[in-house]
Amino acid sequence: MYLYSLTLQRATGIVCAINGSFSGGKSQEIVVARGKLLELLRPDDNGKIQTLLSVETFGAIRSLAQFRLTGSQKDYIVVGSDSGRIVILEYNKEKNVFDKIHQETFGKSGVLNSLL
C-alpha cells in the first residue's frame, strides 16, 4: 500500500515574514512563509508586489529570520520547520533559486511530537 499526498490549493495565509536585501545591492525584498510555501517578493516602482521566486517545502514552515555576515552585501534566510530542522538559505539571483548553505537538526517539535 502506498500513500500519496497532494495539495490541490496553495496556502494563502502568511505564517511569518521577513525583509532584507537577499539579492544583494540596495534592493529590498520580502520573504513570506505560507504553510509549506516560501516566497520571495519585491515591491516595484508602482507599489505592486511581484513574486520573484516561489518554492514548496516538504514540511510546514514555523519561523523565519534574516541575518547578514560581516562584510557581506546581502542577507541570508534562516528557516525553521516542524520537522525539527533549521536551514540557512541564500538567494541565487542568476539561477533564481534558494541555495542551501547549511542544515541543522535541533529536535522534533510541533506536529511531529503529537505523532510519535
XYZ file of N, CA and C in Angstrom, residues 1-111:
333
model
N 0.841 -1.177 0.000
C 0.000 0.000 0.000
C 0.887 1.241 0.000
N 0.564 2.187 -0.854
C 1.311 3.426 -0.947
C 0.384 4.592 -0.634
N 0.902 5.568 0.069
C 0.142 6.775 0.370
C 0.708 7.927 -0.438
N -0.166 8.754 -0.962
C 0.248 9.879 -1.789
C -0.434 11.133 -1.277
N 0.348 12.154 -1.014
C -0.201 13.414 -0.503
C -0.057 14.488 -1.568
N -1.151 15.166 -1.862
C -1.142 16.205 -2.878
C -1.983 17.376 -2.399
N -1.407 18.559 -2.415
C -2.135 19.761 -2.041
C -2.749 20.354 -3.297
N -4.057 20.481 -3.313
C -4.737 20.976 -4.502
C -4.723 22.491 -4.599
N -4.713 23.156 -3.459
C -4.730 24.614 -3.457
C -3.647 25.116 -2.513
N -2.872 26.090 -2.974
C -1.796 26.634 -2.153
C -2.355 27.434 -0.989
N -1.588 27.455 0.096
C -1.982 28.230 1.267
C -1.911 29.721 0.942
N -2.839 30.490 1.479
C -2.858 31.929 1.220
C -2.506 32.747 2.449
N -2.695 32.188 3.633
C -2.390 32.923 4.858
C -0.900 32.937 5.144
N -0.366 34.108 5.457
C 1.061 34.249 5.739
C 1.322 33.881 7.194
N 2.217 32.910 7.418
C 2.581 32.464 8.756
C 3.603 33.412 9.366
N 4.628 33.770 8.609
C 5.647 34.710 9.070
C 6.298 35.374 7.856
N 6.947 36.507 8.113
C 7.567 37.281 7.033
C 8.799 37.999 7.559
N 9.770 38.195 6.679
C 10.972 38.968 6.995
C 11.294 39.849 5.798
N 12.072 40.884 6.034
C 12.527 41.720 4.919
C 14.039 41.851 4.986
N 14.630 42.129 3.840
C 16.070 42.284 3.763
C 16.513 42.427 2.325
N 17.820 42.495 2.152
C 18.416 42.588 0.826
C 18.981 41.214 0.470
N 18.140 40.335 -0.032
C 18.526 38.950 -0.284
C 19.216 38.761 -1.629
N 18.999 39.678 -2.571
C 19.656 39.570 -3.874
C 20.907 40.437 -3.953
N 21.227 41.141 -2.895
C 22.415 41.984 -2.874
C 22.108 43.383 -3.358
N 23.073 44.264 -3.231
C 22.868 45.650 -3.631
C 21.991 46.384 -2.638
N 21.279 47.377 -3.133
C 20.433 48.178 -2.258
C 18.959 47.830 -2.371
N 18.628 46.795 -3.137
C 17.223 46.413 -3.288
C 16.724 45.734 -2.016
N 15.464 45.949 -1.714
C 14.829 45.338 -0.549
C 13.780 44.336 -1.021
N 13.805 43.154 -0.450
C 12.833 42.119 -0.762
C 12.142 41.662 0.519
N 11.069 40.925 0.334
C 10.303 40.361 1.437
C 10.226 38.854 1.216
N 10.494 38.085 2.261
C 10.319 36.634 2.211
C 9.142 36.295 3.110
N 8.164 35.576 2.562
C 6.989 35.179 3.336
C 6.858 33.659 3.326
N 6.332 33.133 4.423
C 6.037 31.707 4.539
C 4.531 31.544 4.609
N 4.014 30.713 3.726
C 2.577 30.400 3.691
C 2.434 28.886 3.824
N 2.435 28.399 5.047
C 2.344 26.954 5.261
C 3.616 26.269 4.812
N 3.561 25.528 3.701
C 4.730 24.848 3.144
C 5.395 25.654 2.036
N 4.878 26.830 1.737
C 5.345 27.633 0.613
C 6.246 28.765 1.096
N 7.408 28.916 0.469
C 8.337 30.002 0.764
C 8.423 30.888 -0.474
N 8.119 32.180 -0.311
C 8.077 33.096 -1.449
C 9.003 34.280 -1.221
N 9.665 34.697 -2.304
C 10.481 35.906 -2.311
C 9.740 36.955 -3.124
N 9.424 38.071 -2.490
C 8.630 39.128 -3.114
C 9.434 40.414 -3.173
N 9.136 41.226 -4.195
C 9.784 42.538 -4.317
C 8.748 43.567 -4.749
N 8.665 44.692 -4.036
C 7.768 45.767 -4.495
C 8.384 46.480 -5.691
N 7.564 46.786 -6.709
C 8.075 47.517 -7.868
C 7.885 49.020 -7.658
N 8.231 49.801 -8.673
C 8.164 51.262 -8.574
C 6.736 51.776 -8.432
N 5.757 50.999 -8.889
C 4.351 51.404 -8.809
C 3.688 50.989 -7.498
N 4.432 50.313 -6.616
C 3.875 49.876 -5.343
C 3.243 48.503 -5.379
N 3.305 47.825 -6.520
C 2.751 46.473 -6.619
C 3.825 45.464 -6.218
N 3.377 44.355 -5.675
C 4.302 43.315 -5.217
C 4.451 42.261 -6.306
N 5.694 41.973 -6.672
C 5.982 40.947 -7.672
C 6.621 39.748 -6.985
N 6.217 38.557 -7.387
C 6.805 37.332 -6.859
C 8.027 36.980 -7.697
N 9.203 36.980 -7.068
C 10.437 36.613 -7.766
C 10.639 35.102 -7.776
N 10.291 34.449 -6.659
C 10.518 33.013 -6.537
C 9.506 32.429 -5.564
N 8.995 31.272 -5.894
C 8.055 30.562 -5.027
C 8.483 29.099 -4.972
N 8.760 28.595 -3.759
C 9.271 27.242 -3.580
C 8.409 26.524 -2.546
N 7.994 25.303 -2.866
C 7.246 24.499 -1.906
C 8.217 23.603 -1.144
N 8.107 23.585 0.175
C 8.990 22.791 1.023
C 8.290 21.503 1.440
N 9.058 20.585 2.034
C 8.491 19.301 2.449
C 7.674 19.440 3.730
N 8.172 20.208 4.693
C 7.473 20.388 5.967
C 6.892 21.779 6.079
N 6.070 21.964 7.091
C 5.469 23.279 7.326
C 6.502 24.224 7.932
N 6.553 25.432 7.424
C 7.500 26.438 7.911
C 6.913 27.076 9.159
N 7.698 27.091 10.243
C 7.243 27.638 11.517
C 7.865 28.989 11.841
N 9.074 29.256 11.346
C 9.732 30.528 11.675
C 10.686 30.941 10.565
N 10.899 32.258 10.468
C 11.847 32.846 9.523
C 12.675 33.886 10.256
N 13.923 34.012 9.849
C 14.793 35.067 10.370
C 15.784 35.421 9.274
N 16.333 36.621 9.347
C 17.356 37.028 8.382
C 18.583 37.500 9.143
N 19.748 37.316 8.533
C 20.986 37.832 9.111
C 21.943 38.163 7.985
N 22.935 38.976 8.322
C 23.958 39.366 7.356
C 25.324 39.118 7.977
N 26.186 38.441 7.237
C 27.554 38.228 7.688
C 28.333 39.529 7.578
N 29.285 39.724 8.450
C 30.095 40.933 8.439
C 30.831 41.061 7.110
N 30.682 42.206 6.467
C 31.332 42.467 5.190
C 30.557 41.980 3.981
N 29.450 41.309 4.187
C 28.645 40.794 3.079
C 27.731 41.880 2.532
N 27.308 41.719 1.289
C 26.425 42.679 0.638
C 24.970 42.220 0.612
N 24.709 40.999 1.095
C 23.329 40.513 1.069
C 22.998 39.751 2.338
N 21.690 39.557 2.545
C 21.192 38.876 3.730
C 20.937 37.402 3.426
N 20.970 36.595 4.468
C 20.684 35.169 4.384
C 19.378 34.887 5.124
N 18.742 33.780 4.788
C 17.439 33.420 5.347
C 17.608 32.189 6.231
N 17.068 32.255 7.449
C 17.037 31.106 8.350
C 15.592 30.622 8.418
N 15.382 29.354 8.073
C 14.040 28.768 8.044
C 13.959 27.673 9.101
N 12.962 27.768 9.978
C 12.683 26.721 10.955
C 11.413 25.997 10.560
N 11.433 24.668 10.614
C 10.262 23.902 10.166
C 9.771 22.969 11.262
N 8.597 22.381 11.030
C 8.035 21.454 12.004
C 8.734 20.102 11.987
N 9.643 19.880 11.054
C 10.394 18.632 11.013
C 11.570 18.637 11.981
N 11.769 19.740 12.705
C 12.837 19.813 13.689
C 14.173 20.216 13.107
N 14.156 20.970 12.027
C 15.402 21.408 11.389
C 15.392 22.903 11.156
N 16.588 23.464 11.160
C 16.751 24.834 10.688
C 17.669 24.787 9.474
N 17.364 25.616 8.500
C 18.116 25.645 7.249
C 18.487 27.084 6.952
N 19.733 27.301 6.550
C 20.183 28.622 6.118
C 20.193 28.627 4.599
N 19.462 29.582 4.020
C 19.328 29.690 2.570
C 19.930 30.989 2.070
N 20.442 30.928 0.844
C 20.949 32.113 0.150
C 20.217 32.201 -1.185
N 19.752 33.393 -1.537
C 19.071 33.566 -2.823
C 20.114 33.747 -3.913
N 20.060 32.894 -4.939
C 20.951 32.971 -6.090
C 20.199 33.682 -7.209
N 20.573 34.931 -7.459
C 19.854 35.756 -8.432
C 20.032 35.253 -9.860
N 21.200 34.721 -10.196
C 21.458 34.253 -11.558
C 20.604 33.035 -11.908
N 20.472 32.087 -10.982
C 19.693 30.872 -11.226
C 18.246 30.995 -10.764
N 17.930 32.043 -10.004
C 16.606 32.261 -9.416
C 16.174 31.059 -8.569
N 17.059 30.675 -7.641
C 16.790 29.576 -6.708
C 17.301 29.963 -5.324
N 16.818 29.246 -4.308
C 17.386 29.333 -2.971
C 18.429 28.235 -2.848
N 19.681 28.600 -2.568
C 20.740 27.624 -2.342
C 20.830 27.324 -0.853
N 20.892 26.035 -0.508
C 21.016 25.638 0.892
C 22.476 25.766 1.307
N 22.734 26.609 2.302
C 24.089 26.809 2.807
C 24.393 25.821 3.926
N 23.441 25.662 4.849
C 23.643 24.762 5.990
C 22.294 24.252 6.479
N 22.306 23.042 7.027
C 21.094 22.447 7.591
C 21.461 21.784 8.907
N 20.683 22.036 9.935
C 20.971 21.502 11.265
C 19.690 20.956 11.882
N 19.772 19.749 12.447
C 18.641 19.172 13.163
C 18.748 19.584 14.621
N 17.692 20.188 15.155
C 17.731 20.635 16.548
C 16.720 19.913 17.417
N 15.928 19.030 16.882
C 14.962 18.267 17.674
C 13.617 18.238 17.007
N 12.778 17.370 17.523
C 11.435 17.251 16.973
C 10.488 18.111 17.788
N 9.628 18.812 17.100
C 8.686 19.688 17.792
C 7.388 19.757 17.007
N 6.456 20.509 17.526
C 5.231 20.794 16.791
C 4.412 19.566 16.491
N 4.044 19.412 15.242
C 3.145 18.351 14.816
C 3.781 16.980 15.007
